[in-house]
PDB file of C-alpha atoms and ligand atoms in Angstrom:
ATOM      1  CA  MET C   1      22.169   6.036 -32.234  1.00  0.00           C
ATOM      2  CA  ILE C   2      20.657   7.364 -29.044  1.00  0.00           C
ATOM      3  CA  LYS C   3      22.639  10.366 -27.988  1.00  0.00           C
ATOM      4  CA  ILE C   4      23.730   9.791 -24.431  1.00  0.00           C
ATOM      5  CA  PRO C   5      26.008  12.581 -23.273  1.00  0.00           C
ATOM      6  CA  TYR C   6      29.607  11.487 -22.820  1.00  0.00           C
ATOM      7  CA  GLU C   7      29.579  12.210 -19.074  1.00  0.00           C
ATOM      8  CA  GLN C   8      26.498  10.039 -18.646  1.00  0.00           C
ATOM      9  CA  VAL C   9      28.132   7.112 -20.468  1.00  0.00           C
ATOM     10  CA  LEU C  10      31.180   7.564 -18.279  1.00  0.00           C
ATOM     11  CA  ASP C  11      29.085   7.535 -15.092  1.00  0.00           C
ATOM     12  CA  LYS C  12      27.226   4.473 -16.255  1.00  0.00           C
ATOM     13  CA  ILE C  13      30.439   2.557 -16.916  1.00  0.00           C
ATOM     14  CA  LYS C  14      31.854   3.692 -13.594  1.00  0.00           C
ATOM     15  CA  SER C  15      28.884   2.521 -11.560  1.00  0.00           C
ATOM     16  CA  ASN C  16      28.670  -0.809 -13.408  1.00  0.00           C
ATOM     17  CA  SER C  17      32.328  -1.793 -13.459  1.00  0.00           C
ATOM     18  CA  GLU C  18      35.331  -1.860 -11.173  1.00  0.00           C
ATOM     19  CA  LEU C  19      37.049   0.858 -13.151  1.00  0.00           C
ATOM     20  CA  GLY C  20      37.715   4.417 -12.047  1.00  0.00           C
ATOM     21  CA  THR C  21      37.295   7.487 -14.229  1.00  0.00           C
ATOM     22  CA  GLU C  22      40.968   7.582 -15.249  1.00  0.00           C
ATOM     23  CA  ASP C  23      41.010   3.926 -16.287  1.00  0.00           C
ATOM     24  CA  ILE C  24      37.847   4.345 -18.328  1.00  0.00           C
ATOM     25  CA  GLU C  25      39.077   7.488 -20.022  1.00  0.00           C
ATOM     26  CA  ALA C  26      42.388   5.778 -20.806  1.00  0.00           C
ATOM     27  CA  LYS C  27      40.468   2.921 -22.452  1.00  0.00           C
ATOM     28  CA  ILE C  28      38.392   5.386 -24.439  1.00  0.00           C
ATOM     29  CA  LYS C  29      41.488   7.219 -25.593  1.00  0.00           C
ATOM     30  CA  GLN C  30      43.122   3.928 -26.560  1.00  0.00           C
ATOM     31  CA  LYS C  31      40.052   2.982 -28.589  1.00  0.00           C
ATOM     32  CA  MET C  32      40.105   6.336 -30.365  1.00  0.00           C
ATOM     33  CA  ASP C  33      43.811   5.948 -31.183  1.00  0.00           C
ATOM     34  CA  GLN C  34      43.185   2.411 -32.363  1.00  0.00           C
ATOM     35  CA  LEU C  35      40.542   3.671 -34.778  1.00  0.00           C
ATOM     36  CA  SER C  36      42.892   6.505 -35.783  1.00  0.00           C
ATOM     37  CA  GLY C  37      40.540   9.390 -35.252  1.00  0.00           C
ATOM     38  CA  LEU C  38      37.621   7.897 -37.145  1.00  0.00           C
ATOM     39  CA  ILE C  39      35.404   7.897 -34.100  1.00  0.00           C
ATOM     40  CA  SER C  40      34.144  10.503 -31.661  1.00  0.00           C
ATOM     41  CA  LYS C  41      34.784  10.340 -27.940  1.00  0.00           C
ATOM     42  CA  GLU C  42      31.086   9.489 -27.439  1.00  0.00           C
ATOM     43  CA  GLY C  43      31.293   6.689 -29.991  1.00  0.00           C
ATOM     44  CA  ALA C  44      34.420   5.252 -28.374  1.00  0.00           C
ATOM     45  CA  ALA C  45      32.740   5.401 -24.948  1.00  0.00           C
ATOM     46  CA  HIS C  46      29.784   3.419 -26.359  1.00  0.00           C
ATOM     47  CA  ILE C  47      32.138   0.733 -27.662  1.00  0.00           C
ATOM     48  CA  ILE C  48      33.964   0.492 -24.331  1.00  0.00           C
ATOM     49  CA  ALA C  49      30.621   0.169 -22.517  1.00  0.00           C
ATOM     50  CA  ASN C  50      29.667  -2.671 -24.874  1.00  0.00           C
ATOM     51  CA  GLU C  51      33.025  -4.369 -24.422  1.00  0.00           C
ATOM     52  CA  LEU C  52      32.604  -4.228 -20.651  1.00  0.00           C
ATOM     53  CA  GLY C  53      29.053  -5.522 -20.904  1.00  0.00           C
ATOM     54  CA  VAL C  54      27.632  -2.314 -19.432  1.00  0.00           C
ATOM     55  CA  GLN C  55      24.012  -1.853 -20.435  1.00  0.00           C
ATOM     56  CA  LEU C  56      23.499   1.788 -21.448  1.00  0.00           C
ATOM     57  CA  TYR C  57      19.856   1.746 -22.421  1.00  0.00           C
ATOM     58  CA  ASP C  58      18.092  -0.084 -19.612  1.00  0.00           C
ATOM     59  CA  GLN C  59      16.193   2.963 -18.374  1.00  0.00           C
ATOM     60  CA  PHE C  60      14.636   3.619 -21.774  1.00  0.00           C
ATOM     61  CA  SER C  61      11.473   1.570 -21.574  1.00  0.00           C
ATOM     62  CA  GLY C  62       8.238   2.600 -19.975  1.00  0.00           C
ATOM     63  CA  ARG C  63       7.670   6.017 -18.512  1.00  0.00           C
ATOM     64  CA  LEU C  64      10.568   8.419 -18.388  1.00  0.00           C
ATOM     65  CA  GLN C  65      11.254  11.395 -16.223  1.00  0.00           C
ATOM     66  CA  ILE C  66      11.887  14.440 -18.384  1.00  0.00           C
ATOM     67  CA  LYS C  67      15.573  14.680 -17.480  1.00  0.00           C
ATOM     68  CA  ASN C  68      16.044  11.121 -18.769  1.00  0.00           C
ATOM     69  CA  ILE C  69      14.590  11.832 -22.205  1.00  0.00           C
ATOM     70  CA  LEU C  70      17.544  11.786 -24.569  1.00  0.00           C
ATOM     71  CA  PRO C  71      17.497  12.661 -28.278  1.00  0.00           C
ATOM     72  CA  GLY C  72      16.887   9.691 -30.566  1.00  0.00           C
ATOM     73  CA  LEU C  73      14.350   7.708 -28.537  1.00  0.00           C
ATOM     74  CA  ARG C  74      11.532   6.110 -30.547  1.00  0.00           C
ATOM     75  CA  ASP C  75       8.861   5.174 -28.028  1.00  0.00           C
ATOM     76  CA  VAL C  76       8.630   7.611 -25.165  1.00  0.00           C
ATOM     77  CA  GLU C  77       5.999   7.758 -22.470  1.00  0.00           C
ATOM     78  CA  VAL C  78       5.980  10.753 -20.201  1.00  0.00           C
ATOM     79  CA  LEU C  79       3.674  12.414 -17.706  1.00  0.00           C
ATOM     80  CA  GLY C  80       3.913  16.150 -17.318  1.00  0.00           C
ATOM     81  CA  LYS C  81       2.078  19.335 -16.464  1.00  0.00           C
ATOM     82  CA  ILE C  82       1.641  22.029 -19.098  1.00  0.00           C
ATOM     83  CA  THR C  83       3.652  25.102 -18.197  1.00  0.00           C
ATOM     84  CA  GLN C  84       3.298  26.934 -21.505  1.00  0.00           C
ATOM     85  CA  LYS C  85       1.052  26.588 -24.522  1.00  0.00           C
ATOM     86  CA  TYR C  86       1.518  27.997 -28.027  1.00  0.00           C
ATOM     87  CA  GLU C  87      -0.915  28.404 -30.926  1.00  0.00           C
ATOM     88  CA  VAL C  88      -1.546  25.843 -33.639  1.00  0.00           C
ATOM     89  CA  LYS C  89       0.476  26.804 -36.693  1.00  0.00           C
ATOM     90  CA  GLU C  90      -0.050  25.833 -40.277  1.00  0.00           C
ATOM     91  CA  PHE C  91       2.957  25.146 -42.424  1.00  0.00           C
ATOM     92  CA  LYS C  92       3.629  24.356 -46.018  1.00  0.00           C
ATOM     93  CA  VAL C  93       6.748  22.668 -47.308  1.00  0.00           C
ATOM     94  CA  GLY C  94       6.612  22.286 -51.079  1.00  0.00           C
ATOM     95  CA  GLU C  95       3.363  20.489 -51.844  1.00  0.00           C
ATOM     96  CA  ARG C  96       2.975  19.314 -48.275  1.00  0.00           C
ATOM     97  CA  ALA C  97       0.847  21.373 -45.949  1.00  0.00           C
ATOM     98  CA  GLY C  98       0.079  20.513 -42.382  1.00  0.00           C
ATOM     99  CA  LYS C  99      -0.450  21.614 -38.836  1.00  0.00           C
ATOM    100  CA  MET C 100       1.911  21.869 -35.954  1.00  0.00           C
ATOM    101  CA  GLY C 101       1.232  22.646 -32.328  1.00  0.00           C
ATOM    102  CA  SER C 102       3.569  22.899 -29.407  1.00  0.00           C
ATOM    103  CA  PHE C 103       3.600  23.314 -25.655  1.00  0.00           C
ATOM    104  CA  VAL C 104       6.010  22.880 -22.778  1.00  0.00           C
ATOM    105  CA  ILE C 105       5.560  20.301 -20.046  1.00  0.00           C
ATOM    106  CA  GLY C 106       7.346  19.925 -16.770  1.00  0.00           C
ATOM    107  CA  ASP C 107       7.792  17.323 -14.051  1.00  0.00           C
ATOM    108  CA  GLU C 108       9.896  17.162 -10.891  1.00  0.00           C
ATOM    109  CA  THR C 109      13.067  16.790 -12.994  1.00  0.00           C
ATOM    110  CA  GLY C 110      12.762  19.533 -15.591  1.00  0.00           C
ATOM    111  CA  THR C 111      10.849  20.814 -18.598  1.00  0.00           C
ATOM    112  CA  ILE C 112      10.735  19.926 -22.287  1.00  0.00           C
ATOM    113  CA  ARG C 113       9.113  21.338 -25.423  1.00  0.00           C
ATOM    114  CA  ALA C 114       6.563  18.981 -26.942  1.00  0.00           C
ATOM    115  CA  VAL C 115       5.665  19.299 -30.624  1.00  0.00           C
ATOM    116  CA  MET C 116       2.607  17.777 -32.285  1.00  0.00           C
ATOM    117  CA  TRP C 117       2.450  17.125 -36.030  1.00  0.00           C
ATOM    118  CA  GLY C 118      -0.652  16.501 -38.101  1.00  0.00           C
ATOM    119  CA  ASP C 119      -4.164  15.983 -36.790  1.00  0.00           C
ATOM    120  CA  ILE C 120      -2.999  15.489 -33.236  1.00  0.00           C
ATOM    121  CA  ALA C 121      -2.014  19.194 -33.280  1.00  0.00           C
ATOM    122  CA  GLU C 122      -5.745  19.994 -33.049  1.00  0.00           C
ATOM    123  CA  LYS C 123      -5.642  18.600 -29.510  1.00  0.00           C
ATOM    124  CA  LEU C 124      -3.832  21.769 -28.545  1.00  0.00           C
ATOM    125  CA  ASN C 125      -7.187  23.545 -28.521  1.00  0.00           C
ATOM    126  CA  GLU C 126      -8.356  21.244 -25.716  1.00  0.00           C
ATOM    127  CA  LEU C 127      -5.312  21.900 -23.564  1.00  0.00           C
ATOM    128  CA  LYS C 128      -4.959  24.480 -20.810  1.00  0.00           C
ATOM    129  CA  LYS C 129      -2.021  25.575 -18.761  1.00  0.00           C
ATOM    130  CA  ASP C 130      -1.610  23.344 -15.663  1.00  0.00           C
ATOM    131  CA  ASP C 131      -3.355  20.376 -17.305  1.00  0.00           C
ATOM    132  CA  VAL C 132      -1.615  17.085 -16.663  1.00  0.00           C
ATOM    133  CA  VAL C 133      -0.947  15.181 -19.875  1.00  0.00           C
ATOM    134  CA  LYS C 134       0.120  11.617 -20.455  1.00  0.00           C
ATOM    135  CA  ILE C 135       1.981  11.255 -23.733  1.00  0.00           C
ATOM    136  CA  THR C 136       2.705   7.866 -25.230  1.00  0.00           C
ATOM    137  CA  ALA C 137       4.490   6.665 -28.364  1.00  0.00           C
ATOM    138  CA  ALA C 138       6.313   9.951 -28.828  1.00  0.00           C
ATOM    139  CA  TYR C 139       9.851  10.294 -30.145  1.00  0.00           C
ATOM    140  CA  SER C 140      12.625  12.598 -29.069  1.00  0.00           C
ATOM    141  CA  ARG C 141      15.086  14.637 -31.059  1.00  0.00           C
ATOM    142  CA  GLU C 142      17.456  17.519 -30.722  1.00  0.00           C
ATOM    143  CA  ASN C 143      16.769  20.953 -32.134  1.00  0.00           C
ATOM    144  CA  ASN C 144      19.357  23.729 -31.832  1.00  0.00           C
ATOM    145  CA  GLY C 145      20.946  21.941 -28.922  1.00  0.00           C
ATOM    146  CA  TYR C 146      17.679  21.487 -27.024  1.00  0.00           C
ATOM    147  CA  LYS C 147      15.799  18.266 -26.449  1.00  0.00           C
ATOM    148  CA  GLU C 148      12.283  18.048 -27.862  1.00  0.00           C
ATOM    149  CA  LEU C 149       9.511  15.512 -27.691  1.00  0.00           C
ATOM    150  CA  HIS C 150       7.612  14.965 -30.950  1.00  0.00           C
ATOM    151  CA  MET C 151       4.206  13.421 -31.477  1.00  0.00           C
ATOM    152  CA  ASN C 152       2.807  12.125 -34.748  1.00  0.00           C
ATOM    153  CA  GLU C 153      -0.246  10.127 -35.878  1.00  0.00           C
ATOM    154  CA  ARG C 154       0.956   7.138 -33.859  1.00  0.00           C
ATOM    155  CA  SER C 155       1.295   9.067 -30.627  1.00  0.00           C
ATOM    156  CA  GLU C 156      -1.359   9.470 -27.977  1.00  0.00           C
ATOM    157  CA  LEU C 157      -2.134  12.324 -25.684  1.00  0.00           C
ATOM    158  CA  GLU C 158      -4.364  11.843 -22.669  1.00  0.00           C
ATOM    159  CA  ILE C 159      -5.535  14.950 -20.841  1.00  0.00           C
ATOM    160  CA  ASN C 160      -5.807  14.843 -17.033  1.00  0.00           C
ATOM    161  CA  PRO C 161      -5.698  11.055 -16.710  1.00  0.00           C
ATOM    162  CA  ASP C 162      -7.378   9.683 -13.548  1.00  0.00           C
ATOM    163  CA  GLY C 163      -5.257   9.573 -10.452  1.00  0.00           C
ATOM    164  CA  GLU C 164      -2.171  11.175 -11.966  1.00  0.00           C
ATOM    165  CA  THR C 165      -0.624  14.279 -10.441  1.00  0.00           C
ATOM    166  CA  VAL C 166       2.582  16.051 -11.299  1.00  0.00           C
ATOM    167  CA  GLU C 167       4.783  18.297  -9.231  1.00  0.00           C
ATOM    168  CA  VAL C 168       6.666  20.673 -11.505  1.00  0.00           C
ATOM    169  CA  LYS C 169      10.074  21.843 -10.566  1.00  0.00           C
ATOM    170  CA  ILE C 170      11.473  24.428 -12.924  1.00  0.00           C
ATOM    171  CA  VAL C 171      15.099  23.449 -12.988  1.00  0.00           C
ATOM    172  CA  GLU C 172      17.063  26.603 -13.604  1.00  0.00           C
ATOM    173  CA  GLU C 173      19.741  25.401 -15.970  1.00  0.00           C
ATOM    174  CA  LYS C 174      22.966  26.099 -14.199  1.00  0.00           C
ATOM    175  CA  GLN C 175      25.495  27.243 -16.717  1.00  0.00           C
ATOM    176  CA  GLU C 176      28.922  26.281 -15.588  1.00  0.00           C
ATOM    177  CA  ARG C 177      31.877  28.315 -16.846  1.00  0.00           C
ATOM    178  CA  LYS C 178      34.014  26.799 -19.560  1.00  0.00           C
ATOM    179  CA  LYS C 179      36.999  27.919 -21.570  1.00  0.00           C
ATOM    180  CA  ILE C 180      36.450  28.113 -25.293  1.00  0.00           C
ATOM    181  CA  ASN C 181      38.973  25.356 -26.032  1.00  0.00           C
ATOM    182  CA  GLU C 182      37.065  23.029 -23.679  1.00  0.00           C
ATOM    183  CA  LEU C 183      33.704  23.448 -25.403  1.00  0.00           C
ATOM    184  CA  LYS C 184      32.006  20.345 -26.724  1.00  0.00           C
ATOM    185  CA  GLN C 185      28.878  19.844 -28.798  1.00  0.00           C
ATOM    186  CA  GLY C 186      25.783  20.217 -26.605  1.00  0.00           C
ATOM    187  CA  ASP C 187      27.493  22.033 -23.714  1.00  0.00           C
ATOM    188  CA  ASN C 188      25.088  24.441 -22.051  1.00  0.00           C
ATOM    189  CA  VAL C 189      27.582  26.737 -20.395  1.00  0.00           C
ATOM    190  CA  GLU C 190      28.844  30.231 -19.776  1.00  0.00           C
ATOM    191  CA  VAL C 191      31.838  31.739 -21.548  1.00  0.00           C
ATOM    192  CA  LEU C 192      33.688  34.968 -20.847  1.00  0.00           C
ATOM    193  CA  GLY C 193      35.849  36.636 -23.436  1.00  0.00           C
ATOM    194  CA  THR C 194      36.628  39.574 -25.661  1.00  0.00           C
ATOM    195  CA  ILE C 195      34.693  40.424 -28.790  1.00  0.00           C
ATOM    196  CA  VAL C 196      37.343  40.358 -31.497  1.00  0.00           C
ATOM    197  CA  ASP C 197      35.215  40.572 -34.622  1.00  0.00           C
ATOM    198  CA  MET C 198      31.602  40.939 -35.618  1.00  0.00           C
ATOM    199  CA  PHE C 199      29.499  40.978 -38.764  1.00  0.00           C
ATOM    200  CA  ASP C 200      26.620  43.172 -39.829  1.00  0.00           C
ATOM    201  CA  PRO C 201      23.264  41.974 -38.527  1.00  0.00           C
ATOM    202  CA  LYS C 202      21.102  40.100 -41.009  1.00  0.00           C
ATOM    203  CA  PHE C 203      17.404  40.875 -41.127  1.00  0.00           C
ATOM    204  CA  PHE C 204      14.667  38.391 -41.912  1.00  0.00           C
ATOM    205  CA  GLU C 205      11.101  39.036 -42.953  1.00  0.00           C
ATOM    206  CA  MET C 206       8.709  37.188 -40.694  1.00  0.00           C
ATOM    207  CA  CYS C 207       4.963  36.649 -40.930  1.00  0.00           C
ATOM    208  CA  SER C 208       3.246  38.414 -38.026  1.00  0.00           C
ATOM    209  CA  GLU C 209       0.527  35.755 -38.095  1.00  0.00           C
ATOM    210  CA  CYS C 210       2.505  32.521 -37.794  1.00  0.00           C
ATOM    211  CA  ASN C 211       5.925  33.935 -36.912  1.00  0.00           C
ATOM    212  CA  LYS C 212       7.650  31.950 -39.650  1.00  0.00           C
ATOM    213  CA  ARG C 213      10.057  33.206 -42.273  1.00  0.00           C
ATOM    214  CA  ALA C 214       8.146  34.959 -45.051  1.00  0.00           C
ATOM    215  CA  LYS C 215       9.923  33.257 -47.892  1.00  0.00           C
ATOM    216  CA  ASN C 216       7.584  33.992 -50.760  1.00  0.00           C
ATOM    217  CA  GLU C 217       9.005  37.344 -51.925  1.00  0.00           C
ATOM    218  CA  GLY C 218       8.515  38.906 -48.531  1.00  0.00           C
ATOM    219  CA  LYS C 219       5.070  37.413 -48.037  1.00  0.00           C
ATOM    220  CA  CYS C 220       3.951  34.416 -46.036  1.00  0.00           C
ATOM    221  CA  GLU C 221       2.751  31.624 -48.303  1.00  0.00           C
ATOM    222  CA  LEU C 222      -0.126  30.904 -45.925  1.00  0.00           C
ATOM    223  CA  HIS C 223      -0.920  34.475 -44.833  1.00  0.00           C
ATOM    224  CA  PRO C 224      -0.003  36.736 -47.760  1.00  0.00           C
ATOM    225  CA  GLU C 225      -2.180  39.535 -46.331  1.00  0.00           C
ATOM    226  CA  SER C 226      -0.497  39.584 -42.919  1.00  0.00           C
ATOM    227  CA  PRO C 227       1.962  42.351 -42.120  1.00  0.00           C
ATOM    228  CA  ILE C 228       5.659  41.540 -42.018  1.00  0.00           C
ATOM    229  CA  THR C 229       7.800  41.887 -38.914  1.00  0.00           C
ATOM    230  CA  TYR C 230      11.565  41.559 -38.739  1.00  0.00           C
ATOM    231  CA  SER C 231      13.826  39.224 -36.891  1.00  0.00           C
ATOM    232  CA  TYR C 232      17.592  39.373 -36.962  1.00  0.00           C
ATOM    233  CA  VAL C 233      20.701  37.360 -36.421  1.00  0.00           C
ATOM    234  CA  LEU C 234      24.160  38.608 -35.579  1.00  0.00           C
ATOM    235  CA  ASN C 235      27.450  36.714 -35.659  1.00  0.00           C
ATOM    236  CA  ALA C 236      30.547  37.718 -33.738  1.00  0.00           C
ATOM    237  CA  PHE C 237      33.809  36.145 -32.634  1.00  0.00           C
ATOM    238  CA  LEU C 238      34.670  35.756 -28.980  1.00  0.00           C
ATOM    239  CA  ASP C 239      38.214  35.060 -27.823  1.00  0.00           C
ATOM    240  CA  ASP C 240      39.154  34.066 -24.273  1.00  0.00           C
ATOM    241  CA  GLY C 241      42.862  33.455 -24.741  1.00  0.00           C
ATOM    242  CA  THR C 242      42.455  29.686 -25.141  1.00  0.00           C
ATOM    243  CA  ASP C 243      40.728  29.906 -28.518  1.00  0.00           C
ATOM    244  CA  ASN C 244      38.017  31.809 -30.337  1.00  0.00           C
ATOM    245  CA  ILE C 245      34.538  30.793 -31.409  1.00  0.00           C
ATOM    246  CA  ARG C 246      31.775  32.087 -33.640  1.00  0.00           C
ATOM    247  CA  ILE C 247      28.897  33.426 -31.554  1.00  0.00           C
ATOM    248  CA  VAL C 248      25.397  33.325 -33.014  1.00  0.00           C
ATOM    249  CA  MET C 249      22.775  35.635 -31.543  1.00  0.00           C
ATOM    250  CA  PHE C 250      19.104  35.810 -32.441  1.00  0.00           C
ATOM    251  CA  LYS C 251      16.492  38.517 -31.909  1.00  0.00           C
ATOM    252  CA  GLU C 252      16.438  39.078 -28.118  1.00  0.00           C
ATOM    253  CA  GLN C 253      20.155  38.424 -27.738  1.00  0.00           C
ATOM    254  CA  VAL C 254      20.982  40.796 -30.613  1.00  0.00           C
ATOM    255  CA  GLU C 255      18.897  43.489 -28.924  1.00  0.00           C
ATOM    256  CA  ALA C 256      20.683  42.920 -25.605  1.00  0.00           C
ATOM    257  CA  PHE C 257      24.092  42.822 -27.277  1.00  0.00           C
ATOM    258  CA  LEU C 258      23.575  46.065 -29.192  1.00  0.00           C
ATOM    259  CA  SER C 259      21.538  47.701 -26.385  1.00  0.00           C
ATOM    260  CA  GLN C 260      18.677  48.314 -28.825  1.00  0.00           C
ATOM    261  CA  ASN C 261      14.993  47.577 -28.872  1.00  0.00           C
ATOM    262  CA  ASN C 262      13.102  46.410 -31.946  1.00  0.00           C
ATOM    263  CA  GLU C 263      12.634  50.000 -33.105  1.00  0.00           C
ATOM    264  CA  GLY C 264      16.361  50.676 -32.800  1.00  0.00           C
ATOM    265  CA  MET C 265      17.107  47.558 -34.788  1.00  0.00           C
ATOM    266  CA  LEU C 266      14.831  48.692 -37.599  1.00  0.00           C
ATOM    267  CA  LYS C 267      16.748  51.982 -37.719  1.00  0.00           C
ATOM    268  CA  ILE C 268      19.931  49.989 -38.243  1.00  0.00           C
ATOM    269  CA  LYS C 269      18.208  48.140 -41.046  1.00  0.00           C
ATOM    270  CA  GLU C 270      17.300  51.437 -42.739  1.00  0.00           C
ATOM    271  CA  ASN C 271      20.661  52.970 -42.076  1.00  0.00           C
ATOM    272  CA  PRO C 272      23.335  50.244 -42.031  1.00  0.00           C
ATOM    273  CA  GLU C 273      26.196  52.765 -41.629  1.00  0.00           C
ATOM    274  CA  SER C 274      24.962  53.573 -38.121  1.00  0.00           C
ATOM    275  CA  PHE C 275      26.034  50.071 -37.178  1.00  0.00           C
ATOM    276  CA  SER C 276      29.746  50.705 -37.662  1.00  0.00           C
ATOM    277  CA  GLU C 277      29.933  52.997 -34.621  1.00  0.00           C
ATOM    278  CA  MET C 278      28.198  50.379 -32.465  1.00  0.00           C
ATOM    279  CA  LYS C 279      30.591  47.823 -33.778  1.00  0.00           C
ATOM    280  CA  GLN C 280      33.650  49.947 -32.895  1.00  0.00           C
ATOM    281  CA  ASN C 281      32.324  50.358 -29.354  1.00  0.00           C
ATOM    282  CA  LEU C 282      31.808  46.654 -28.877  1.00  0.00           C
ATOM    283  CA  LEU C 283      35.040  45.413 -30.428  1.00  0.00           C
ATOM    284  CA  GLY C 284      37.528  44.773 -27.657  1.00  0.00           C
ATOM    285  CA  SER C 285      34.931  44.722 -24.909  1.00  0.00           C
ATOM    286  CA  ILE C 286      34.660  41.865 -22.450  1.00  0.00           C
ATOM    287  CA  VAL C 287      31.319  40.092 -22.389  1.00  0.00           C
ATOM    288  CA  LYS C 288      29.837  37.115 -20.626  1.00  0.00           C
ATOM    289  CA  LEU C 289      27.564  34.850 -22.630  1.00  0.00           C
ATOM    290  CA  GLY C 290      25.408  31.915 -21.667  1.00  0.00           C
ATOM    291  CA  GLY C 291      24.353  29.442 -24.294  1.00  0.00           C
ATOM    292  CA  LYS C 292      24.933  26.217 -26.104  1.00  0.00           C
ATOM    293  CA  ALA C 293      27.880  24.931 -28.084  1.00  0.00           C
ATOM    294  CA  VAL C 294      26.391  23.460 -31.220  1.00  0.00           C
ATOM    295  CA  ASN C 295      28.036  21.771 -34.150  1.00  0.00           C
ATOM    296  CA  ASN C 296      27.207  23.551 -37.401  1.00  0.00           C
ATOM    297  CA  GLN C 297      27.128  20.563 -39.712  1.00  0.00           C
ATOM    298  CA  MET C 298      27.180  22.587 -42.898  1.00  0.00           C
ATOM    299  CA  PHE C 299      30.543  24.123 -42.006  1.00  0.00           C
ATOM    300  CA  ASP C 300      31.712  21.378 -39.650  1.00  0.00           C
ATOM    301  CA  ARG C 301      32.548  23.791 -36.871  1.00  0.00           C
ATOM    302  CA  LEU C 302      31.485  24.392 -33.327  1.00  0.00           C
ATOM    303  CA  GLU C 303      29.457  27.553 -32.755  1.00  0.00           C
ATOM    304  CA  PHE C 304      28.053  29.125 -29.634  1.00  0.00           C
ATOM    305  CA  ILE C 305      24.341  29.945 -29.735  1.00  0.00           C
ATOM    306  CA  ALA C 306      23.914  32.613 -27.072  1.00  0.00           C
ATOM    307  CA  ASN C 307      20.790  32.761 -24.927  1.00  0.00           C
ATOM    308  CA  LYS C 308      22.120  35.162 -22.272  1.00  0.00           C
ATOM    309  CA  VAL C 309      24.125  38.292 -22.892  1.00  0.00           C
ATOM    310  CA  ASP C 310      25.923  40.178 -20.140  1.00  0.00           C
ATOM    311  CA  LEU C 311      27.807  43.243 -21.401  1.00  0.00           C
ATOM    312  CA  THR C 312      29.066  44.288 -17.983  1.00  0.00           C
ATOM    313  CA  PRO C 313      30.370  41.260 -16.142  1.00  0.00           C
ATOM    314  CA  ASP C 314      31.378  42.145 -12.586  1.00  0.00           C
ATOM    315  CA  PRO C 315      35.209  41.905 -12.405  1.00  0.00           C
ATOM    316  CA  LYS C 316      35.230  40.839  -8.726  1.00  0.00           C
ATOM    317  CA  GLU C 317      32.775  38.041  -9.388  1.00  0.00           C
ATOM    318  CA  GLU C 318      34.810  36.894 -12.364  1.00  0.00           C
ATOM    319  CA  ILE C 319      38.065  36.745 -10.406  1.00  0.00           C
ATOM    320  CA  LYS C 320      36.304  34.706  -7.732  1.00  0.00           C
ATOM    321  CA  LYS C 321      35.064  32.282 -10.390  1.00  0.00           C
ATOM    322  CA  MET C 322      38.528  31.937 -11.856  1.00  0.00           C
ATOM    323  CA  GLU C 323      39.933  31.119  -8.433  1.00  0.00           C
ATOM    324  CA  GLU C 324      37.205  28.549  -7.817  1.00  0.00           C
ATOM    325  CA  ASN C 325      37.918  26.921 -11.153  1.00  0.00           C
ATOM    326  CA  ALA C 326      41.648  26.806 -10.414  1.00  0.00           C
ATOM    327  CA  ILE C 327      41.178  24.598  -7.339  1.00  0.00           C
TER     328      ILE C 327
HETATM  329 ZN1   ZN S   1       2.136  33.144 -41.887  1.00  0.00          ZN
END
């Protein structure tokens, strides 16, 4: 199923029927009750749209603006300008080895990461920043709560096609404030709460050449001679009075959260006891985090993947926000 965010389905029904938001939501709730909890809110909204004859997918043929690319599309055409380019990486999964290349493109509606698999990845070497690219027959998916565009052997990539220009607007993702008990899968929001528990950081050996996990006894399968660097992940629990949620932080966010640089982190790795003092200092402190609420399918729970860490939220600002939200 194409993943159209709930709000978008709601808007679509609203603009294509006589019903107001309350009526639509009542119908959705009724449908969920009718199916006794066997269906998600999104799923119920899809059914209601179908019942009302509201076409949800009409904008999904031909060229799409980046903001309209939703996870699960099979045949995407998009025109964008390259804003960032990464190196071609080689990977090996079991007996399968291959190449992967990625870059970021933007248009007037936003940016998206584009990933190329197989021989098409070689095209990366022909690309420069600010090139305009026309991508056809790509597919879209979700990765860690972010939309991505993927290209395979079927896909085509045209560099600087005649007569095509692109204006890039970097859309700063506005992270609206939400309470923890309001969080839903895919929300890209800000939460404010108290750190009530945290776990020891976990360290991972990474290949300095391809930046992938070095899984072969601390060596990269493809670059066994390359030095190892470390990345880390830290889990904590944040409570805002409405509920609590597991926070997942990766390298940069861990460094910001613990006020350490990479060197400091490696000291913690060598001397894990030094972490307990840091932990005591952070427990009970109020922090503001930006990030995405993501469903961890293995444990069937919602987690918050932080991408911004603010250890000293300004109390005045926060009170103002609370008052705004109360209106
Ligand atoms: Zn490697």
